[in-house]
Amino acid sequence: MKQKEIVSNLAVITHLTGASNYTWVYFKDRPRLLVSKSLTYFEKLLPSCIRIHKTALINPAYIQDITPPLRAKAPGSITMLGGTLLPISRRRWLEVANDLHASNTTHDETDLTEALGDEPVEKNDKSRFGRAKQGIELPERFVYAFMQDERKRQLLAEIINEKCPHYAIQFFESSTSLIGQLPQTVPERLPALVFLEVRTVGWALLNTLEFIKTDNRFRHIPTVVFLREQSGNDVEVCYAAGANSVVCETNYVAFAEATERICRYWLTFAALPVDKVMSSK
């Protein structure tokens, strides 16, 4: 089977795996095929497929299940229809998540014929070259937040939705309701990050930090405090109560910049002992 025939049969291709200058092409209804072309070669010809790993390119129409990374430096995985389990590179996870959430746009067949540099591929249903039509629902991970400032609540929601779309943010009307929710939450749905934004340090804030950081079930959860008005040894007191980070800021621009960096660190780069904590419960 020639390369152009493989491309024209995307509707029945489930995934491709590569090794050096060779690629295995896997089909829904026929034996796999070894082709003497690199995976990168097929990635350019199949724009509706998603590169999830240096060794794997998938057709999203055949995804059965998605497992996001349990911690920032761990890989995720995708299970294809039929049971094949493929790894998601930890460096590609955000890109893969964004691709799977993207709108179901299709690609003009002429893009493929130009790339092949050969006679036109037979035109069939345009959707065979497009992104999967059915919706792909990614397993959600969560961020909890108690924000006294309404504008900062909006900014935080916008940053999470734009920069970390595979996380869902849950806001609480009080810090008491936040810590009241934690014991009712199964380990798999515990938040990956907690934000606490207050005007001043008070009993409610310190009680929340102490509750989270003295309970073996929750103390691994990164907890970030934003203070609008700092006085005395407020910062030291917050750290002593268990805060992972304390940020003192006075305007919305500073808040947005700090929040984006914090999300990038805790949700992308930092490795957390999630597996150990869950298994010890």
PDB file of C-alpha atoms in Angstrom:
ATOM      1  CA  MET A   1       0.000   0.000   0.000  1.00  0.00           C
ATOM      2  CA  LYS A   2       1.433   3.357  -1.073  1.00  0.00           C
ATOM      3  CA  GLN A   3       1.639   6.340   1.244  1.00  0.00           C
ATOM      4  CA  LYS A   4      -1.149   8.181  -0.585  1.00  0.00           C
ATOM      5  CA  GLU A   5      -3.414   5.154  -0.174  1.00  0.00           C
ATOM      6  CA  ILE A   6      -2.719   5.100   3.558  1.00  0.00           C
ATOM      7  CA  VAL A   7      -3.652   8.773   3.830  1.00  0.00           C
ATOM      8  CA  SER A   8      -6.839   8.256   1.836  1.00  0.00           C
ATOM      9  CA  ASN A   9      -7.818   5.451   4.251  1.00  0.00           C
ATOM     10  CA  LEU A  10      -7.617   7.586   7.402  1.00  0.00           C
ATOM     11  CA  ALA A  11     -11.208   6.651   8.273  1.00  0.00           C
ATOM     12  CA  VAL A  12     -10.065   3.099   9.118  1.00  0.00           C
ATOM     13  CA  ILE A  13      -6.674   3.962  10.653  1.00  0.00           C
ATOM     14  CA  THR A  14      -6.734   3.865  14.451  1.00  0.00           C
ATOM     15  CA  HIS A  15      -3.154   4.905  15.204  1.00  0.00           C
ATOM     16  CA  LEU A  16       0.445   4.821  14.019  1.00  0.00           C
ATOM     17  CA  THR A  17       3.605   4.011  15.947  1.00  0.00           C
ATOM     18  CA  GLY A  18       7.113   4.804  14.840  1.00  0.00           C
ATOM     19  CA  ALA A  19      10.661   3.621  15.336  1.00  0.00           C
ATOM     20  CA  SER A  20      13.478   5.425  13.557  1.00  0.00           C
ATOM     21  CA  ASN A  21      12.575   5.619   9.854  1.00  0.00           C
ATOM     22  CA  TYR A  22       9.807   3.017   9.998  1.00  0.00           C
ATOM     23  CA  THR A  23       6.142   3.315  10.959  1.00  0.00           C
ATOM     24  CA  TRP A  24       3.552   0.714  11.896  1.00  0.00           C
ATOM     25  CA  VAL A  25       0.103   1.689  10.668  1.00  0.00           C
ATOM     26  CA  TYR A  26      -2.797   0.121  12.614  1.00  0.00           C
ATOM     27  CA  PHE A  27      -6.216  -0.346  11.023  1.00  0.00           C
ATOM     28  CA  LYS A  28      -9.667  -0.947  12.436  1.00  0.00           C
ATOM     29  CA  ASP A  29     -10.422  -3.957  10.258  1.00  0.00           C
ATOM     30  CA  ARG A  30      -7.177  -5.288   8.798  1.00  0.00           C
ATOM     31  CA  PRO A  31      -3.649  -6.321   9.856  1.00  0.00           C
ATOM     32  CA  ARG A  32      -1.112  -3.652  10.692  1.00  0.00           C
ATOM     33  CA  LEU A  33       1.253  -2.441   7.989  1.00  0.00           C
ATOM     34  CA  LEU A  34       4.959  -1.579   8.205  1.00  0.00           C
ATOM     35  CA  VAL A  35       5.983   1.401   6.055  1.00  0.00           C
ATOM     36  CA  SER A  36       9.501   2.667   5.440  1.00  0.00           C
ATOM     37  CA  LYS A  37       8.633   6.250   6.370  1.00  0.00           C
ATOM     38  CA  SER A  38       9.075   8.096   9.658  1.00  0.00           C
ATOM     39  CA  LEU A  39       6.209   8.946  11.973  1.00  0.00           C
ATOM     40  CA  THR A  40       6.961  12.632  11.384  1.00  0.00           C
ATOM     41  CA  TYR A  41       6.304  12.077   7.683  1.00  0.00           C
ATOM     42  CA  PHE A  42       2.783  10.825   8.413  1.00  0.00           C
ATOM     43  CA  GLU A  43       2.194  13.516  11.037  1.00  0.00           C
ATOM     44  CA  LYS A  44       2.534  16.148   8.299  1.00  0.00           C
ATOM     45  CA  LEU A  45       0.131  14.298   6.010  1.00  0.00           C
ATOM     46  CA  LEU A  46      -2.501  13.582   8.651  1.00  0.00           C
ATOM     47  CA  PRO A  47      -3.267  16.939  10.314  1.00  0.00           C
ATOM     48  CA  SER A  48      -6.410  15.588  11.966  1.00  0.00           C
ATOM     49  CA  CYS A  49      -4.355  13.015  13.892  1.00  0.00           C
ATOM     50  CA  ILE A  50      -2.689  13.956  17.171  1.00  0.00           C
ATOM     51  CA  ARG A  51       0.934  13.290  18.098  1.00  0.00           C
ATOM     52  CA  ILE A  52       0.760  12.147  21.720  1.00  0.00           C
ATOM     53  CA  HIS A  53       4.296  10.784  22.036  1.00  0.00           C
ATOM     54  CA  LYS A  54       7.461  10.669  19.974  1.00  0.00           C
ATOM     55  CA  THR A  55       6.476   7.099  19.091  1.00  0.00           C
ATOM     56  CA  ALA A  56       2.706   7.477  18.646  1.00  0.00           C
ATOM     57  CA  LEU A  57       0.224   9.310  16.412  1.00  0.00           C
ATOM     58  CA  ILE A  58      -3.482   8.693  16.978  1.00  0.00           C
ATOM     59  CA  ASN A  59      -6.772   9.137  15.167  1.00  0.00           C
ATOM     60  CA  PRO A  60      -9.025  10.781  17.822  1.00  0.00           C
ATOM     61  CA  ALA A  61     -12.079   9.068  16.308  1.00  0.00           C
ATOM     62  CA  TYR A  62     -10.885   5.817  17.916  1.00  0.00           C
ATOM     63  CA  ILE A  63     -10.157   7.015  21.457  1.00  0.00           C
ATOM     64  CA  GLN A  64     -11.848   4.895  24.118  1.00  0.00           C
ATOM     65  CA  ASP A  65     -10.459   6.412  27.306  1.00  0.00           C
ATOM     66  CA  ILE A  66      -7.990   9.066  28.462  1.00  0.00           C
ATOM     67  CA  THR A  67      -5.992   8.985  31.693  1.00  0.00           C
ATOM     68  CA  PRO A  68      -4.341  12.335  32.542  1.00  0.00           C
ATOM     69  CA  PRO A  69      -1.040  12.413  34.440  1.00  0.00           C
ATOM     70  CA  LEU A  70      -1.536  11.713  38.146  1.00  0.00           C
ATOM     71  CA  ARG A  71       1.207  14.212  38.877  1.00  0.00           C
ATOM     72  CA  ALA A  72       3.011  16.841  36.851  1.00  0.00           C
ATOM     73  CA  LYS A  73       6.100  14.842  35.853  1.00  0.00           C
ATOM     74  CA  ALA A  74       4.307  11.574  35.173  1.00  0.00           C
ATOM     75  CA  PRO A  75       3.009  10.497  31.747  1.00  0.00           C
ATOM     76  CA  GLY A  76      -0.646  10.059  30.959  1.00  0.00           C
ATOM     77  CA  SER A  77      -2.125   7.459  28.608  1.00  0.00           C
ATOM     78  CA  ILE A  78      -4.793   6.936  25.987  1.00  0.00           C
ATOM     79  CA  THR A  79      -6.675   3.690  25.440  1.00  0.00           C
ATOM     80  CA  MET A  80      -7.777   3.140  21.859  1.00  0.00           C
ATOM     81  CA  LEU A  81     -10.857   1.190  20.826  1.00  0.00           C
ATOM     82  CA  GLY A  82      -9.778  -2.430  20.939  1.00  0.00           C
ATOM     83  CA  GLY A  83      -7.781  -1.952  24.141  1.00  0.00           C
ATOM     84  CA  THR A  84      -4.407  -0.710  22.867  1.00  0.00           C
ATOM     85  CA  LEU A  85      -2.795   1.472  25.549  1.00  0.00           C
ATOM     86  CA  LEU A  86      -0.541   4.297  24.328  1.00  0.00           C
ATOM     87  CA  PRO A  87       1.515   6.712  26.466  1.00  0.00           C
ATOM     88  CA  ILE A  88       1.086  10.489  26.420  1.00  0.00           C
ATOM     89  CA  SER A  89       4.410  12.255  26.787  1.00  0.00           C
ATOM     90  CA  ARG A  90       4.413  14.428  29.909  1.00  0.00           C
ATOM     91  CA  ARG A  91       5.892  17.260  27.808  1.00  0.00           C
ATOM     92  CA  ARG A  92       3.039  16.977  25.315  1.00  0.00           C
ATOM     93  CA  TRP A  93       0.139  16.652  27.762  1.00  0.00           C
ATOM     94  CA  LEU A  94      -1.021  20.284  27.678  1.00  0.00           C
ATOM     95  CA  GLU A  95      -0.800  20.364  23.884  1.00  0.00           C
ATOM     96  CA  VAL A  96      -2.682  17.064  23.581  1.00  0.00           C
ATOM     97  CA  ALA A  97      -5.374  18.261  25.989  1.00  0.00           C
ATOM     98  CA  ASN A  98      -5.809  21.466  24.009  1.00  0.00           C
ATOM     99  CA  ASP A  99      -6.028  19.535  20.721  1.00  0.00           C
ATOM    100  CA  LEU A 100      -8.704  17.223  22.098  1.00  0.00           C
ATOM    101  CA  HIS A 101     -10.697  20.188  23.354  1.00  0.00           C
ATOM    102  CA  ALA A 102     -10.364  22.064  20.071  1.00  0.00           C
ATOM    103  CA  SER A 103     -13.354  22.643  17.835  1.00  0.00           C
ATOM    104  CA  ASN A 104     -14.162  19.957  15.271  1.00  0.00           C
ATOM    105  CA  THR A 105     -12.651  21.708  12.296  1.00  0.00           C
ATOM    106  CA  THR A 106     -12.010  19.850   9.059  1.00  0.00           C
ATOM    107  CA  HIS A 107      -9.178  20.159   6.607  1.00  0.00           C
ATOM    108  CA  ASP A 108      -9.543  20.616   2.879  1.00  0.00           C
ATOM    109  CA  GLU A 109      -8.451  17.545   0.926  1.00  0.00           C
ATOM    110  CA  THR A 110      -6.297  19.746  -1.296  1.00  0.00           C
ATOM    111  CA  ASP A 111      -3.914  20.206   1.651  1.00  0.00           C
ATOM    112  CA  LEU A 112      -3.177  16.503   1.464  1.00  0.00           C
ATOM    113  CA  THR A 113      -2.735  16.333  -2.288  1.00  0.00           C
ATOM    114  CA  GLU A 114      -0.288  19.235  -2.171  1.00  0.00           C
ATOM    115  CA  ALA A 115       1.697  17.503   0.554  1.00  0.00           C
ATOM    116  CA  LEU A 116       1.772  14.238  -1.411  1.00  0.00           C
ATOM    117  CA  GLY A 117       2.912  15.962  -4.584  1.00  0.00           C
ATOM    118  CA  ASP A 118       1.027  13.375  -6.631  1.00  0.00           C
ATOM    119  CA  GLU A 119      -2.303  12.972  -8.370  1.00  0.00           C
ATOM    120  CA  PRO A 120      -5.337  14.066  -6.324  1.00  0.00           C
ATOM    121  CA  VAL A 121      -6.563  11.725  -3.639  1.00  0.00           C
ATOM    122  CA  GLU A 122     -10.018  10.410  -4.382  1.00  0.00           C
ATOM    123  CA  LYS A 123     -12.549  12.755  -2.810  1.00  0.00           C
ATOM    124  CA  ASN A 124     -14.938  11.103  -0.401  1.00  0.00           C
ATOM    125  CA  ASP A 125     -16.709  12.280   2.721  1.00  0.00           C
ATOM    126  CA  LYS A 126     -14.809  15.315   3.890  1.00  0.00           C
ATOM    127  CA  SER A 127     -15.082  14.253   7.531  1.00  0.00           C
ATOM    128  CA  ARG A 128     -12.678  11.375   6.932  1.00  0.00           C
ATOM    129  CA  PHE A 129      -9.880  13.948   6.873  1.00  0.00           C
ATOM    130  CA  GLY A 130     -11.233  16.008   9.748  1.00  0.00           C
ATOM    131  CA  ARG A 131     -11.081  15.878  13.486  1.00  0.00           C
ATOM    132  CA  ALA A 132     -13.346  13.333  15.135  1.00  0.00           C
ATOM    133  CA  LYS A 133     -16.942  14.486  15.088  1.00  0.00           C
ATOM    134  CA  GLN A 134     -17.976  12.982  18.387  1.00  0.00           C
ATOM    135  CA  GLY A 135     -17.009  14.904  21.496  1.00  0.00           C
ATOM    136  CA  ILE A 136     -13.988  13.733  23.504  1.00  0.00           C
ATOM    137  CA  GLU A 137     -14.568  14.210  27.213  1.00  0.00           C
ATOM    138  CA  LEU A 138     -11.319  14.498  29.134  1.00  0.00           C
ATOM    139  CA  PRO A 139     -11.278  13.319  32.729  1.00  0.00           C
ATOM    140  CA  GLU A 140     -11.371  16.461  34.847  1.00  0.00           C
ATOM    141  CA  ARG A 141      -8.895  17.415  37.498  1.00  0.00           C
ATOM    142  CA  PHE A 142      -9.737  20.160  39.936  1.00  0.00           C
ATOM    143  CA  VAL A 143      -8.530  23.419  41.438  1.00  0.00           C
ATOM    144  CA  TYR A 144     -10.289  24.726  44.569  1.00  0.00           C
ATOM    145  CA  ALA A 145     -10.419  28.434  45.372  1.00  0.00           C
ATOM    146  CA  PHE A 146     -11.793  30.805  47.987  1.00  0.00           C
ATOM    147  CA  MET A 147     -11.531  34.369  46.677  1.00  0.00           C
ATOM    148  CA  GLN A 148     -12.878  37.383  48.566  1.00  0.00           C
ATOM    149  CA  ASP A 149     -12.250  39.696  45.591  1.00  0.00           C
ATOM    150  CA  GLU A 150     -14.806  39.106  42.808  1.00  0.00           C
ATOM    151  CA  ARG A 151     -12.555  40.503  40.043  1.00  0.00           C
ATOM    152  CA  LYS A 152      -9.724  38.208  41.076  1.00  0.00           C
ATOM    153  CA  ARG A 153     -12.149  35.307  41.027  1.00  0.00           C
ATOM    154  CA  GLN A 154     -12.936  36.136  37.402  1.00  0.00           C
ATOM    155  CA  LEU A 155      -9.254  36.491  36.510  1.00  0.00           C
ATOM    156  CA  LEU A 156      -8.409  33.150  38.097  1.00  0.00           C
ATOM    157  CA  ALA A 157     -11.227  31.421  36.199  1.00  0.00           C
ATOM    158  CA  GLU A 158     -10.026  32.932  32.902  1.00  0.00           C
ATOM    159  CA  ILE A 159      -6.425  31.850  33.516  1.00  0.00           C
ATOM    160  CA  ILE A 160      -7.391  28.272  34.395  1.00  0.00           C
ATOM    161  CA  ASN A 161      -9.723  27.978  31.395  1.00  0.00           C
ATOM    162  CA  GLU A 162      -7.129  29.346  28.987  1.00  0.00           C
ATOM    163  CA  LYS A 163      -3.859  27.963  30.313  1.00  0.00           C
ATOM    164  CA  CYS A 164      -4.984  24.722  31.988  1.00  0.00           C
ATOM    165  CA  PRO A 165      -8.147  23.626  30.133  1.00  0.00           C
ATOM    166  CA  HIS A 166      -7.978  20.082  31.505  1.00  0.00           C
ATOM    167  CA  TYR A 167      -8.582  21.460  35.013  1.00  0.00           C
ATOM    168  CA  ALA A 168     -11.973  22.519  36.351  1.00  0.00           C
ATOM    169  CA  ILE A 169     -12.019  25.262  38.972  1.00  0.00           C
ATOM    170  CA  GLN A 170     -14.455  25.117  41.873  1.00  0.00           C
ATOM    171  CA  PHE A 171     -15.082  28.278  43.886  1.00  0.00           C
ATOM    172  CA  PHE A 172     -16.313  28.314  47.493  1.00  0.00           C
ATOM    173  CA  GLU A 173     -18.203  31.055  49.269  1.00  0.00           C
ATOM    174  CA  SER A 174     -16.101  30.613  52.406  1.00  0.00           C
ATOM    175  CA  SER A 175     -12.940  28.849  53.500  1.00  0.00           C
ATOM    176  CA  THR A 176     -15.110  26.836  55.892  1.00  0.00           C
ATOM    177  CA  SER A 177     -17.152  25.408  53.024  1.00  0.00           C
ATOM    178  CA  LEU A 178     -13.922  24.570  51.165  1.00  0.00           C
ATOM    179  CA  ILE A 179     -12.496  22.452  53.973  1.00  0.00           C
ATOM    180  CA  GLY A 180     -15.950  20.991  54.546  1.00  0.00           C
ATOM    181  CA  GLN A 181     -15.924  19.660  50.978  1.00  0.00           C
ATOM    182  CA  LEU A 182     -12.536  17.936  51.192  1.00  0.00           C
ATOM    183  CA  PRO A 183     -13.531  14.996  53.458  1.00  0.00           C
ATOM    184  CA  GLN A 184     -16.491  14.263  51.165  1.00  0.00           C
ATOM    185  CA  THR A 185     -14.282  14.042  48.068  1.00  0.00           C
ATOM    186  CA  VAL A 186     -12.919  10.734  46.800  1.00  0.00           C
ATOM    187  CA  PRO A 187      -9.106  10.688  46.422  1.00  0.00           C
ATOM    188  CA  GLU A 188      -9.244  10.632  42.614  1.00  0.00           C
ATOM    189  CA  ARG A 189     -11.131  13.949  42.568  1.00  0.00           C
ATOM    190  CA  LEU A 190      -9.200  15.866  45.209  1.00  0.00           C
ATOM    191  CA  PRO A 191      -7.919  19.242  43.998  1.00  0.00           C
ATOM    192  CA  ALA A 192      -4.443  19.506  42.532  1.00  0.00           C
ATOM    193  CA  LEU A 193      -4.114  23.060  43.861  1.00  0.00           C
ATOM    194  CA  VAL A 194      -5.893  25.318  46.385  1.00  0.00           C
ATOM    195  CA  PHE A 195      -6.032  29.130  46.212  1.00  0.00           C
ATOM    196  CA  LEU A 196      -6.931  31.243  49.267  1.00  0.00           C
ATOM    197  CA  GLU A 197      -7.266  34.982  48.613  1.00  0.00           C
ATOM    198  CA  VAL A 198      -7.987  37.254  51.614  1.00  0.00           C
ATOM    199  CA  ARG A 199      -7.582  40.851  52.639  1.00  0.00           C
ATOM    200  CA  THR A 200      -5.788  40.101  55.917  1.00  0.00           C
ATOM    201  CA  VAL A 201      -4.580  37.123  57.906  1.00  0.00           C
ATOM    202  CA  GLY A 202      -7.254  35.963  60.320  1.00  0.00           C
ATOM    203  CA  TRP A 203      -8.505  32.951  62.213  1.00  0.00           C
ATOM    204  CA  ALA A 204     -10.493  31.568  59.246  1.00  0.00           C
ATOM    205  CA  LEU A 205      -7.436  31.531  56.973  1.00  0.00           C
ATOM    206  CA  LEU A 206      -5.151  29.956  59.561  1.00  0.00           C
ATOM    207  CA  ASN A 207      -7.764  27.353  60.471  1.00  0.00           C
ATOM    208  CA  THR A 208      -8.102  26.409  56.793  1.00  0.00           C
ATOM    209  CA  LEU A 209      -4.352  26.031  56.358  1.00  0.00           C
ATOM    210  CA  GLU A 210      -4.059  23.972  59.542  1.00  0.00           C
ATOM    211  CA  PHE A 211      -6.931  21.708  58.505  1.00  0.00           C
ATOM    212  CA  ILE A 212      -5.382  20.972  55.104  1.00  0.00           C
ATOM    213  CA  LYS A 213      -1.804  20.584  56.269  1.00  0.00           C
ATOM    214  CA  THR A 214      -2.373  18.428  59.359  1.00  0.00           C
ATOM    215  CA  ASP A 215      -4.534  15.827  57.621  1.00  0.00           C
ATOM    216  CA  ASN A 216      -2.592  13.052  55.881  1.00  0.00           C
ATOM    217  CA  ARG A 217      -5.252  12.880  53.177  1.00  0.00           C
ATOM    218  CA  PHE A 218      -4.821  16.490  52.098  1.00  0.00           C
ATOM    219  CA  ARG A 219      -1.449  17.822  53.208  1.00  0.00           C
ATOM    220  CA  HIS A 220       0.137  17.014  49.833  1.00  0.00           C
ATOM    221  CA  ILE A 221      -2.191  19.524  48.103  1.00  0.00           C
ATOM    222  CA  PRO A 222      -0.286  22.736  47.238  1.00  0.00           C
ATOM    223  CA  THR A 223      -1.999  25.649  48.994  1.00  0.00           C
ATOM    224  CA  VAL A 224      -1.309  29.215  47.883  1.00  0.00           C
ATOM    225  CA  VAL A 225      -2.262  32.301  49.892  1.00  0.00           C
ATOM    226  CA  PHE A 226      -2.803  35.750  48.344  1.00  0.00           C
ATOM    227  CA  LEU A 227      -2.695  38.634  50.832  1.00  0.00           C
ATOM    228  CA  ARG A 228      -4.001  42.067  49.894  1.00  0.00           C
ATOM    229  CA  GLU A 229      -2.869  43.779  53.086  1.00  0.00           C
ATOM    230  CA  GLN A 230       0.282  42.564  54.801  1.00  0.00           C
ATOM    231  CA  SER A 231       1.271  43.618  58.284  1.00  0.00           C
ATOM    232  CA  GLY A 232       3.788  42.475  60.856  1.00  0.00           C
ATOM    233  CA  ASN A 233       4.783  38.832  60.515  1.00  0.00           C
ATOM    234  CA  ASP A 234       1.758  37.765  58.448  1.00  0.00           C
ATOM    235  CA  VAL A 235       3.885  35.979  55.855  1.00  0.00           C
ATOM    236  CA  GLU A 236       5.788  33.986  58.462  1.00  0.00           C
ATOM    237  CA  VAL A 237       2.537  33.047  60.203  1.00  0.00           C
ATOM    238  CA  CYS A 238       1.033  31.722  56.952  1.00  0.00           C
ATOM    239  CA  TYR A 239       4.087  29.591  56.230  1.00  0.00           C
ATOM    240  CA  ALA A 240       4.097  28.311  59.794  1.00  0.00           C
ATOM    241  CA  ALA A 241       0.470  27.243  59.325  1.00  0.00           C
ATOM    242  CA  GLY A 242       1.426  25.255  56.236  1.00  0.00           C
ATOM    243  CA  ALA A 243       1.067  27.517  53.185  1.00  0.00           C
ATOM    244  CA  ASN A 244       3.186  26.390  50.240  1.00  0.00           C
ATOM    245  CA  SER A 245       3.371  29.905  48.803  1.00  0.00           C
ATOM    246  CA  VAL A 246       2.381  33.353  50.061  1.00  0.00           C
ATOM    247  CA  VAL A 247       1.963  36.175  47.558  1.00  0.00           C
ATOM    248  CA  CYS A 248       1.536  39.804  48.595  1.00  0.00           C
ATOM    249  CA  GLU A 249       0.068  41.903  45.773  1.00  0.00           C
ATOM    250  CA  THR A 250      -1.872  45.109  45.452  1.00  0.00           C
ATOM    251  CA  ASN A 251      -3.295  45.212  41.912  1.00  0.00           C
ATOM    252  CA  TYR A 252      -5.011  42.988  39.387  1.00  0.00           C
ATOM    253  CA  VAL A 253      -2.141  42.926  36.890  1.00  0.00           C
ATOM    254  CA  ALA A 254       0.256  41.606  39.539  1.00  0.00           C
ATOM    255  CA  PHE A 255      -2.338  39.078  40.630  1.00  0.00           C
ATOM    256  CA  ALA A 256      -2.868  37.779  37.077  1.00  0.00           C
ATOM    257  CA  GLU A 257       0.874  37.481  36.408  1.00  0.00           C
ATOM    258  CA  ALA A 258       1.527  35.703  39.697  1.00  0.00           C
ATOM    259  CA  THR A 259      -1.433  33.345  39.245  1.00  0.00           C
ATOM    260  CA  GLU A 260      -0.356  32.296  35.760  1.00  0.00           C
ATOM    261  CA  ARG A 261       3.159  31.512  36.980  1.00  0.00           C
ATOM    262  CA  ILE A 262       1.833  29.603  39.995  1.00  0.00           C
ATOM    263  CA  CYS A 263      -0.463  27.490  37.812  1.00  0.00           C
ATOM    264  CA  ARG A 264       2.356  26.789  35.395  1.00  0.00           C
ATOM    265  CA  TYR A 265       4.587  25.638  38.239  1.00  0.00           C
ATOM    266  CA  TRP A 266       2.203  23.588  40.385  1.00  0.00           C
ATOM    267  CA  LEU A 267       0.087  22.126  37.562  1.00  0.00           C
ATOM    268  CA  THR A 268       2.835  21.543  35.004  1.00  0.00           C
ATOM    269  CA  PHE A 269       6.329  21.292  36.497  1.00  0.00           C
ATOM    270  CA  ALA A 270       6.117  20.286  40.151  1.00  0.00           C
ATOM    271  CA  ALA A 271       6.017  16.588  41.006  1.00  0.00           C
ATOM    272  CA  LEU A 272       3.658  15.735  43.860  1.00  0.00           C
ATOM    273  CA  PRO A 273       3.424  12.467  45.854  1.00  0.00           C
ATOM    274  CA  VAL A 274      -0.163  11.800  44.799  1.00  0.00           C
ATOM    275  CA  ASP A 275       0.184   8.031  44.405  1.00  0.00           C
ATOM    276  CA  LYS A 276       1.783   7.549  47.791  1.00  0.00           C
ATOM    277  CA  VAL A 277      -0.804   9.659  49.578  1.00  0.00           C
ATOM    278  CA  MET A 278      -3.746   7.899  47.960  1.00  0.00           C
ATOM    279  CA  SER A 279      -2.365   4.431  48.585  1.00  0.00           C
ATOM    280  CA  SER A 280      -1.806   5.162  52.264  1.00  0.00           C
ATOM    281  CA  LYS A 281      -5.394   6.231  52.855  1.00  0.00           C
TER     282      LYS A 281
END
